[in-house]
PDB file of C-alpha atoms in Angstrom:
ATOM      1  CA  GLU A   1      88.576  81.214 114.454  1.00 60.00           C
ATOM      2  CA  THR A   2      91.641  83.234 115.369  1.00 67.00           C
ATOM      3  CA  GLY A   3      89.968  85.753 117.625  1.00 92.00           C
ATOM      4  CA  VAL A   4      89.746  88.338 114.842  1.00 96.00           C
ATOM      5  CA  THR A   5      86.466  88.189 112.912  1.00 96.00           C
ATOM      6  CA  GLN A   6      85.943  89.837 109.549  1.00 97.00           C
ATOM      7  CA  THR A   7      82.610  90.274 107.799  1.00 97.00           C
ATOM      8  CA  PRO A   8      81.534  89.761 105.144  1.00 97.00           C
ATOM      9  CA  ARG A   9      83.802  86.959 103.864  1.00 96.00           C
ATOM     10  CA  HIS A  10      82.946  87.770 100.267  1.00 96.00           C
ATOM     11  CA  LEU A  11      81.691  90.994  98.706  1.00 96.00           C
ATOM     12  CA  VAL A  12      80.864  91.887  95.120  1.00 96.00           C
ATOM     13  CA  MET A  13      80.178  95.544  94.487  1.00 94.00           C
ATOM     14  CA  GLY A  14      79.697  97.864  91.560  1.00 91.00           C
ATOM     15  CA  MET A  15      81.932 100.868  91.065  1.00 90.00           C
ATOM     16  CA  THR A  16      79.206 103.253  92.202  1.00 89.00           C
ATOM     17  CA  ASN A  17      78.273 101.363  95.364  1.00 90.00           C
ATOM     18  CA  LYS A  18      79.111 102.183  98.966  1.00 94.00           C
ATOM     19  CA  LYS A  19      79.887  99.332 101.305  1.00 96.00           C
ATOM     20  CA  SER A  20      81.758  98.720 104.549  1.00 97.00           C
ATOM     21  CA  LEU A  21      84.033  95.972 105.780  1.00 98.00           C
ATOM     22  CA  LYS A  22      83.949  95.126 109.457  1.00 98.00           C
ATOM     23  CA  CYS A  23      86.604  93.728 111.753  1.00 98.00           C
ATOM     24  CA  GLU A  24      86.131  92.750 115.386  1.00 97.00           C
ATOM     25  CA  GLN A  25      88.544  91.427 118.003  1.00 96.00           C
ATOM     26  CA  HIS A  26      88.088  90.498 121.636  1.00 90.00           C
ATOM     27  CA  LEU A  27      91.683  89.613 122.402  1.00 93.00           C
ATOM     28  CA  GLY A  28      92.356  92.690 124.492  1.00 90.00           C
ATOM     29  CA  HIS A  29      94.524  94.107 121.718  1.00 91.00           C
ATOM     30  CA  ASN A  30      94.789  97.843 121.295  1.00 87.00           C
ATOM     31  CA  ALA A  31      96.242  98.224 117.810  1.00 89.00           C
ATOM     32  CA  MET A  32      94.450  97.301 114.600  1.00 92.00           C
ATOM     33  CA  TYR A  33      95.491  97.228 110.952  1.00 93.00           C
ATOM     34  CA  TRP A  34      94.085  96.973 107.450  1.00 95.00           C
ATOM     35  CA  TYR A  35      96.109  95.178 104.789  1.00 94.00           C
ATOM     36  CA  LYS A  36      95.416  94.701 101.098  1.00 95.00           C
ATOM     37  CA  GLN A  37      96.549  91.479  99.455  1.00 94.00           C
ATOM     38  CA  SER A  38      96.428  91.389  95.660  1.00 92.00           C
ATOM     39  CA  ALA A  39      97.460  88.528  93.425  1.00 85.00           C
ATOM     40  CA  LYS A  40     101.215  88.486  92.767  1.00 77.00           C
ATOM     41  CA  LYS A  41     101.841  91.516  94.998  1.00 83.00           C
ATOM     42  CA  PRO A  42     103.274  91.791  98.502  1.00 83.00           C
ATOM     43  CA  LEU A  43     101.034  92.552 101.440  1.00 89.00           C
ATOM     44  CA  GLU A  44     100.252  96.270 101.465  1.00 90.00           C
ATOM     45  CA  LEU A  45      99.727  98.009 104.782  1.00 90.00           C
ATOM     46  CA  MET A  46      96.850 100.457 104.372  1.00 93.00           C
ATOM     47  CA  PHE A  47      96.024 101.830 107.810  1.00 93.00           C
ATOM     48  CA  VAL A  48      97.233 101.486 111.367  1.00 89.00           C
ATOM     49  CA  TYR A  49      95.238 102.409 114.447  1.00 89.00           C
ATOM     50  CA  SER A  50      96.959 102.397 117.809  1.00 83.00           C
ATOM     51  CA  LEU A  51      94.914 103.100 120.928  1.00 77.00           C
ATOM     52  CA  GLU A  52      92.037 104.061 118.582  1.00 76.00           C
ATOM     53  CA  GLU A  53      94.072 106.811 116.953  1.00 79.00           C
ATOM     54  CA  ARG A  54      95.164 106.558 113.358  1.00 81.00           C
ATOM     55  CA  VAL A  55      98.930 106.598 113.359  1.00 76.00           C
ATOM     56  CA  GLU A  56      99.659 105.691 109.790  1.00 77.00           C
ATOM     57  CA  ASN A  57      98.051 106.014 106.401  1.00 79.00           C
ATOM     58  CA  ASN A  58     100.221 104.645 103.657  1.00 77.00           C
ATOM     59  CA  SER A  59      99.031 107.005 100.933  1.00 87.00           C
ATOM     60  CA  VAL A  60      95.820 105.104 100.394  1.00 93.00           C
ATOM     61  CA  PRO A  61      93.289 106.619  97.939  1.00 94.00           C
ATOM     62  CA  SER A  62      90.464 108.546  99.566  1.00 93.00           C
ATOM     63  CA  ARG A  63      87.900 106.076  98.247  1.00 95.00           C
ATOM     64  CA  PHE A  64      89.006 103.941 101.222  1.00 96.00           C
ATOM     65  CA  SER A  65      88.012 105.443 104.563  1.00 95.00           C
ATOM     66  CA  PRO A  66      88.834 103.712 107.865  1.00 95.00           C
ATOM     67  CA  GLU A  67      86.998 104.084 111.146  1.00 95.00           C
ATOM     68  CA  CYS A  68      87.989 102.800 114.570  1.00 94.00           C
ATOM     69  CA  PRO A  69      85.214 103.613 117.077  1.00 93.00           C
ATOM     70  CA  ASN A  70      86.834 101.604 119.886  1.00 92.00           C
ATOM     71  CA  SER A  71      89.710  99.219 120.454  1.00 89.00           C
ATOM     72  CA  SER A  72      87.625  96.177 119.479  1.00 94.00           C
ATOM     73  CA  HIS A  73      86.186  97.329 116.177  1.00 96.00           C
ATOM     74  CA  LEU A  74      87.602  98.524 112.899  1.00 97.00           C
ATOM     75  CA  PHE A  75      85.764  99.416 109.709  1.00 97.00           C
ATOM     76  CA  LEU A  76      86.834 100.104 106.165  1.00 97.00           C
ATOM     77  CA  HIS A  77      84.299 102.192 104.272  1.00 97.00           C
ATOM     78  CA  LEU A  78      84.402 101.812 100.505  1.00 96.00           C
ATOM     79  CA  HIS A  79      82.978 104.079  97.812  1.00 94.00           C
ATOM     80  CA  THR A  80      83.414 104.501  94.068  1.00 94.00           C
ATOM     81  CA  LEU A  81      85.990 101.746  93.888  1.00 94.00           C
ATOM     82  CA  GLN A  82      87.879 100.680  90.782  1.00 94.00           C
ATOM     83  CA  PRO A  83      88.306  97.139  89.401  1.00 94.00           C
ATOM     84  CA  GLU A  84      91.967  97.205  90.478  1.00 93.00           C
ATOM     85  CA  ASP A  85      90.762  97.458  94.073  1.00 96.00           C
ATOM     86  CA  SER A  86      89.603  93.840  93.863  1.00 96.00           C
ATOM     87  CA  ALA A  87      91.683  91.954  96.433  1.00 96.00           C
ATOM     88  CA  LEU A  88      91.656  90.152  99.758  1.00 95.00           C
ATOM     89  CA  TYR A  89      91.401  92.696 102.562  1.00 97.00           C
ATOM     90  CA  LEU A  90      92.911  91.512 105.804  1.00 96.00           C
ATOM     91  CA  CYS A  91      92.404  92.931 109.260  1.00 96.00           C
ATOM     92  CA  ALA A  92      94.913  92.293 112.025  1.00 94.00           C
ATOM     93  CA  SER A  93      95.328  93.272 115.653  1.00 93.00           C
ATOM     94  CA  SER A  94      98.182  93.358 118.127  1.00 89.00           C
ATOM     95  CA  LEU A  95      98.976  94.354 121.663  1.00 85.00           C
ATOM     96  CA  TYR A  96     100.644  97.727 121.549  1.00 72.00           C
ATOM     97  CA  SER A  97     103.594  97.877 123.883  1.00 68.00           C
ATOM     98  CA  TRP A  98     105.298 101.054 124.943  1.00 66.00           C
ATOM     99  CA  THR A  99     108.589  99.646 123.714  1.00 64.00           C
ATOM    100  CA  GLY A 100     107.049  99.833 120.261  1.00 60.00           C
ATOM    101  CA  VAL A 101     107.335  96.148 119.498  1.00 63.00           C
ATOM    102  CA  PRO A 102     104.427  93.771 118.925  1.00 67.00           C
ATOM    103  CA  VAL A 103     106.158  90.968 120.795  1.00 68.00           C
ATOM    104  CA  ASP A 104     103.472  88.472 119.891  1.00 78.00           C
ATOM    105  CA  GLY A 105     103.167  89.677 116.321  1.00 84.00           C
ATOM    106  CA  TYR A 106      99.801  90.206 114.737  1.00 90.00           C
ATOM    107  CA  THR A 107      96.632  88.129 114.836  1.00 93.00           C
ATOM    108  CA  PHE A 108      94.894  88.142 111.470  1.00 95.00           C
ATOM    109  CA  GLY A 109      91.301  87.665 110.483  1.00 95.00           C
ATOM    110  CA  SER A 110      90.297  85.427 107.588  1.00 94.00           C
ATOM    111  CA  GLY A 111      89.836  88.363 105.260  1.00 95.00           C
ATOM    112  CA  THR A 112      87.147  89.747 102.988  1.00 97.00           C
ATOM    113  CA  ARG A 113      87.437  88.787  99.331  1.00 96.00           C
ATOM    114  CA  LEU A 114      86.332  91.922  97.471  1.00 96.00           C
ATOM    115  CA  THR A 115      85.412  91.925  93.789  1.00 96.00           C
ATOM    116  CA  VAL A 116      84.675  95.238  92.082  1.00 95.00           C
ATOM    117  CA  VAL A 117      82.665  94.920  88.876  1.00 93.00           C
TER     118      VAL A 117
ATOM    119  CA  ALA B   1     114.508 101.011 107.687  1.00 67.00           C
ATOM    120  CA  GLN B   2     113.797  97.338 107.902  1.00 76.00           C
ATOM    121  CA  SER B   3     113.198  95.038 104.945  1.00 86.00           C
ATOM    122  CA  VAL B   4     112.623  91.347 104.384  1.00 92.00           C
ATOM    123  CA  THR B   5     113.660  89.243 101.397  1.00 94.00           C
ATOM    124  CA  GLN B   6     112.300  85.777 100.768  1.00 96.00           C
ATOM    125  CA  LEU B   7     114.289  83.896  98.174  1.00 92.00           C
ATOM    126  CA  GLY B   8     112.018  82.108  95.745  1.00 91.00           C
ATOM    127  CA  SER B   9     108.384  83.020  95.273  1.00 92.00           C
ATOM    128  CA  HIS B  10     107.555  79.355  94.608  1.00 95.00           C
ATOM    129  CA  VAL B  11     109.043  76.169  96.046  1.00 96.00           C
ATOM    130  CA  SER B  12     108.109  72.636  95.034  1.00 97.00           C
ATOM    131  CA  VAL B  13     108.912  69.704  97.314  1.00 97.00           C
ATOM    132  CA  SER B  14     108.022  66.037  97.334  1.00 97.00           C
ATOM    133  CA  GLU B  15     105.988  64.614 100.169  1.00 97.00           C
ATOM    134  CA  GLY B  16     108.403  63.443 102.867  1.00 97.00           C
ATOM    135  CA  ALA B  17     111.255  65.682 101.678  1.00 97.00           C
ATOM    136  CA  LEU B  18     112.858  68.558 103.548  1.00 97.00           C
ATOM    137  CA  VAL B  19     111.155  71.929 103.339  1.00 97.00           C
ATOM    138  CA  LEU B  20     113.534  74.919 103.407  1.00 98.00           C
ATOM    139  CA  LEU B  21     112.252  78.457 103.011  1.00 98.00           C
ATOM    140  CA  ARG B  22     114.779  81.259 103.064  1.00 97.00           C
ATOM    141  CA  CYS B  23     114.361  84.620 104.728  1.00 96.00           C
ATOM    142  CA  ASN B  24     116.910  87.421 105.037  1.00 96.00           C
ATOM    143  CA  TYR B  25     116.268  90.721 106.707  1.00 93.00           C
ATOM    144  CA  SER B  26     117.883  94.072 107.132  1.00 89.00           C
ATOM    145  CA  SER B  27     117.513  95.834 110.437  1.00 78.00           C
ATOM    146  CA  SER B  28     119.503  98.474 112.243  1.00 71.00           C
ATOM    147  CA  VAL B  29     118.698  97.021 115.648  1.00 72.00           C
ATOM    148  CA  PRO B  30     118.128  93.468 116.950  1.00 71.00           C
ATOM    149  CA  PRO B  31     114.876  92.392 115.375  1.00 82.00           C
ATOM    150  CA  TYR B  32     111.935  90.317 116.358  1.00 87.00           C
ATOM    151  CA  LEU B  33     111.269  87.761 113.606  1.00 91.00           C
ATOM    152  CA  PHE B  34     108.144  85.862 112.635  1.00 93.00           C
ATOM    153  CA  TRP B  35     106.944  83.265 110.173  1.00 96.00           C
ATOM    154  CA  TYR B  36     103.311  83.169 109.113  1.00 96.00           C
ATOM    155  CA  VAL B  37     101.408  80.644 106.982  1.00 97.00           C
ATOM    156  CA  GLN B  38      98.410  81.418 104.787  1.00 95.00           C
ATOM    157  CA  TYR B  39      96.096  78.746 103.435  1.00 93.00           C
ATOM    158  CA  PRO B  40      93.871  79.572 100.433  1.00 87.00           C
ATOM    159  CA  ASN B  41      91.256  82.240 101.132  1.00 81.00           C
ATOM    160  CA  GLN B  42      92.298  82.571 104.739  1.00 88.00           C
ATOM    161  CA  GLY B  43      94.216  85.052 106.827  1.00 91.00           C
ATOM    162  CA  LEU B  44      97.779  84.669 108.046  1.00 94.00           C
ATOM    163  CA  GLN B  45      98.427  82.352 110.971  1.00 94.00           C
ATOM    164  CA  LEU B  46     101.488  82.632 113.202  1.00 93.00           C
ATOM    165  CA  LEU B  47     103.828  79.623 112.801  1.00 96.00           C
ATOM    166  CA  LEU B  48     106.636  80.698 115.113  1.00 95.00           C
ATOM    167  CA  LYS B  49     108.549  83.721 116.380  1.00 92.00           C
ATOM    168  CA  TYR B  50     111.961  84.730 117.635  1.00 91.00           C
ATOM    169  CA  THR B  51     112.199  87.496 120.214  1.00 85.00           C
ATOM    170  CA  THR B  52     115.142  86.775 122.525  1.00 83.00           C
ATOM    171  CA  GLY B  53     116.986  83.769 123.931  1.00 86.00           C
ATOM    172  CA  ALA B  54     117.442  80.489 122.078  1.00 89.00           C
ATOM    173  CA  THR B  55     118.114  81.095 118.410  1.00 91.00           C
ATOM    174  CA  LEU B  56     116.440  77.865 117.283  1.00 96.00           C
ATOM    175  CA  VAL B  57     112.718  78.215 117.692  1.00 96.00           C
ATOM    176  CA  LYS B  58     110.070  75.583 117.215  1.00 96.00           C
ATOM    177  CA  GLY B  59     106.609  76.291 115.954  1.00 95.00           C
ATOM    178  CA  ILE B  60     103.409  74.547 115.076  1.00 94.00           C
ATOM    179  CA  ASN B  61     103.025  71.733 112.552  1.00 93.00           C
ATOM    180  CA  GLY B  62     106.639  70.567 112.949  1.00 96.00           C
ATOM    181  CA  PHE B  63     108.256  73.729 111.611  1.00 97.00           C
ATOM    182  CA  GLU B  64     111.306  75.371 113.118  1.00 97.00           C
ATOM    183  CA  ALA B  65     113.525  78.321 112.283  1.00 98.00           C
ATOM    184  CA  GLU B  66     116.974  79.466 113.299  1.00 96.00           C
ATOM    185  CA  PHE B  67     117.996  83.071 113.853  1.00 94.00           C
ATOM    186  CA  LYS B  68     121.521  83.669 112.563  1.00 94.00           C
ATOM    187  CA  LYS B  69     122.577  87.194 113.368  1.00 90.00           C
ATOM    188  CA  SER B  70     125.841  86.999 111.405  1.00 91.00           C
ATOM    189  CA  GLU B  71     123.937  86.027 108.288  1.00 93.00           C
ATOM    190  CA  THR B  72     120.884  88.211 109.014  1.00 93.00           C
ATOM    191  CA  SER B  73     118.780  85.160 108.250  1.00 95.00           C
ATOM    192  CA  PHE B  74     115.763  83.380 109.703  1.00 96.00           C
ATOM    193  CA  HIS B  75     115.221  80.350 107.475  1.00 98.00           C
ATOM    194  CA  LEU B  76     112.234  78.082 108.026  1.00 98.00           C
ATOM    195  CA  THR B  77     112.564  74.296 107.856  1.00 98.00           C
ATOM    196  CA  LYS B  78     110.523  71.151 108.271  1.00 98.00           C
ATOM    197  CA  PRO B  79     112.239  67.747 108.019  1.00 97.00           C
ATOM    198  CA  SER B  80     109.420  65.969 106.202  1.00 97.00           C
ATOM    199  CA  ALA B  81     106.822  67.711 104.053  1.00 97.00           C
ATOM    200  CA  HIS B  82     103.175  66.757 104.274  1.00 97.00           C
ATOM    201  CA  MET B  83     100.484  67.462 101.700  1.00 96.00           C
ATOM    202  CA  SER B  84      98.802  69.763 104.228  1.00 96.00           C
ATOM    203  CA  ASP B  85     101.891  72.017 104.179  1.00 97.00           C
ATOM    204  CA  ALA B  86     100.894  73.359 100.764  1.00 97.00           C
ATOM    205  CA  ALA B  87     100.325  77.053 101.466  1.00 97.00           C
ATOM    206  CA  GLU B  88     101.989  80.435 101.246  1.00 96.00           C
ATOM    207  CA  TYR B  89     104.572  81.366 103.876  1.00 97.00           C
ATOM    208  CA  PHE B  90     105.525  84.868 104.939  1.00 96.00           C
ATOM    209  CA  CYS B  91     108.541  86.005 106.910  1.00 96.00           C
ATOM    210  CA  ALA B  92     108.192  89.237 108.900  1.00 92.00           C
ATOM    211  CA  VAL B  93     110.423  91.478 110.991  1.00 89.00           C
ATOM    212  CA  SER B  94     109.673  94.032 113.652  1.00 83.00           C
ATOM    213  CA  GLU B  95     111.879  96.746 115.082  1.00 69.00           C
ATOM    214  CA  LYS B  96     111.358  99.040 117.999  1.00 58.00           C
ATOM    215  CA  GLU B  97     109.525 101.979 116.501  1.00 53.00           C
ATOM    216  CA  ALA B  98     107.844 104.926 118.041  1.00 44.00           C
ATOM    217  CA  ALA B  99     104.405 104.157 116.768  1.00 48.00           C
ATOM    218  CA  GLY B 100     102.372 101.577 114.966  1.00 50.00           C
ATOM    219  CA  ASN B 101     104.135  98.434 116.139  1.00 61.00           C
ATOM    220  CA  LYS B 102     104.828  97.666 112.524  1.00 75.00           C
ATOM    221  CA  LEU B 103     105.668  94.311 111.069  1.00 83.00           C
ATOM    222  CA  THR B 104     107.376  94.370 107.690  1.00 87.00           C
ATOM    223  CA  PHE B 105     106.535  91.331 105.561  1.00 91.00           C
ATOM    224  CA  GLY B 106     108.472  89.581 102.857  1.00 93.00           C
ATOM    225  CA  GLY B 107     106.913  88.867  99.481  1.00 93.00           C
ATOM    226  CA  GLY B 108     105.885  85.341 100.443  1.00 95.00           C
ATOM    227  CA  THR B 109     106.857  81.876  99.219  1.00 96.00           C
ATOM    228  CA  ARG B 110     104.215  79.542  97.857  1.00 96.00           C
ATOM    229  CA  VAL B 111     104.901  75.881  98.665  1.00 97.00           C
ATOM    230  CA  LEU B 112     103.651  73.097  96.439  1.00 97.00           C
ATOM    231  CA  VAL B 113     103.870  69.545  97.789  1.00 97.00           C
ATOM    232  CA  LYS B 114     104.013  66.746  95.230  1.00 96.00           C
ATOM    233  CA  PRO B 115     102.793  63.267  96.139  1.00 94.00           C
TER     234      PRO B 115
END
């Protein structure tokens, strides 16, 4: 365990379903991130939350909806997904510094393997 | 804007041979540099990082990397490959930015270790 826990580890959902991915960290970090990792594609940053406020949304389709109720928890709500959304979804956290640099980098969870059928 | 280029999406090495993974970056200010490793169906794990000070940094599992400012490089090496080193490796760079504490990742290099 890295200190960042993602559930579920695996998820199969139909295109009409609604599901949520959960991420939890107790490292005292105050910035959290969602990444999408597809086969043969670079890591794609989806959302960034810093101090519980969304600071970046990299033009992600509205069928993905993030929620950050506090600095320890991050959710990704999914609805009416497409088969091309099948991927490994990674959550990460970092300690936000006022210099703007995550000196210790990110700590990643183990990911949720999502399959859309 | 910062970017990271990893030369070679796949590298094959024999067990016991040198592992060399190349990473070049572009950054308008002195960067912080990281190497991560990802084993199958797992998240990314920090191998090592360069922030300031000594340009040769040592990480876990016998890996090390050297920051060369003149070459804008941060190549990762391990003198003797082990079967357990088979994984995907990602180089990442961070600059001082106003918000988001962003890391920019390279495309990754998958390492295959042959017995």
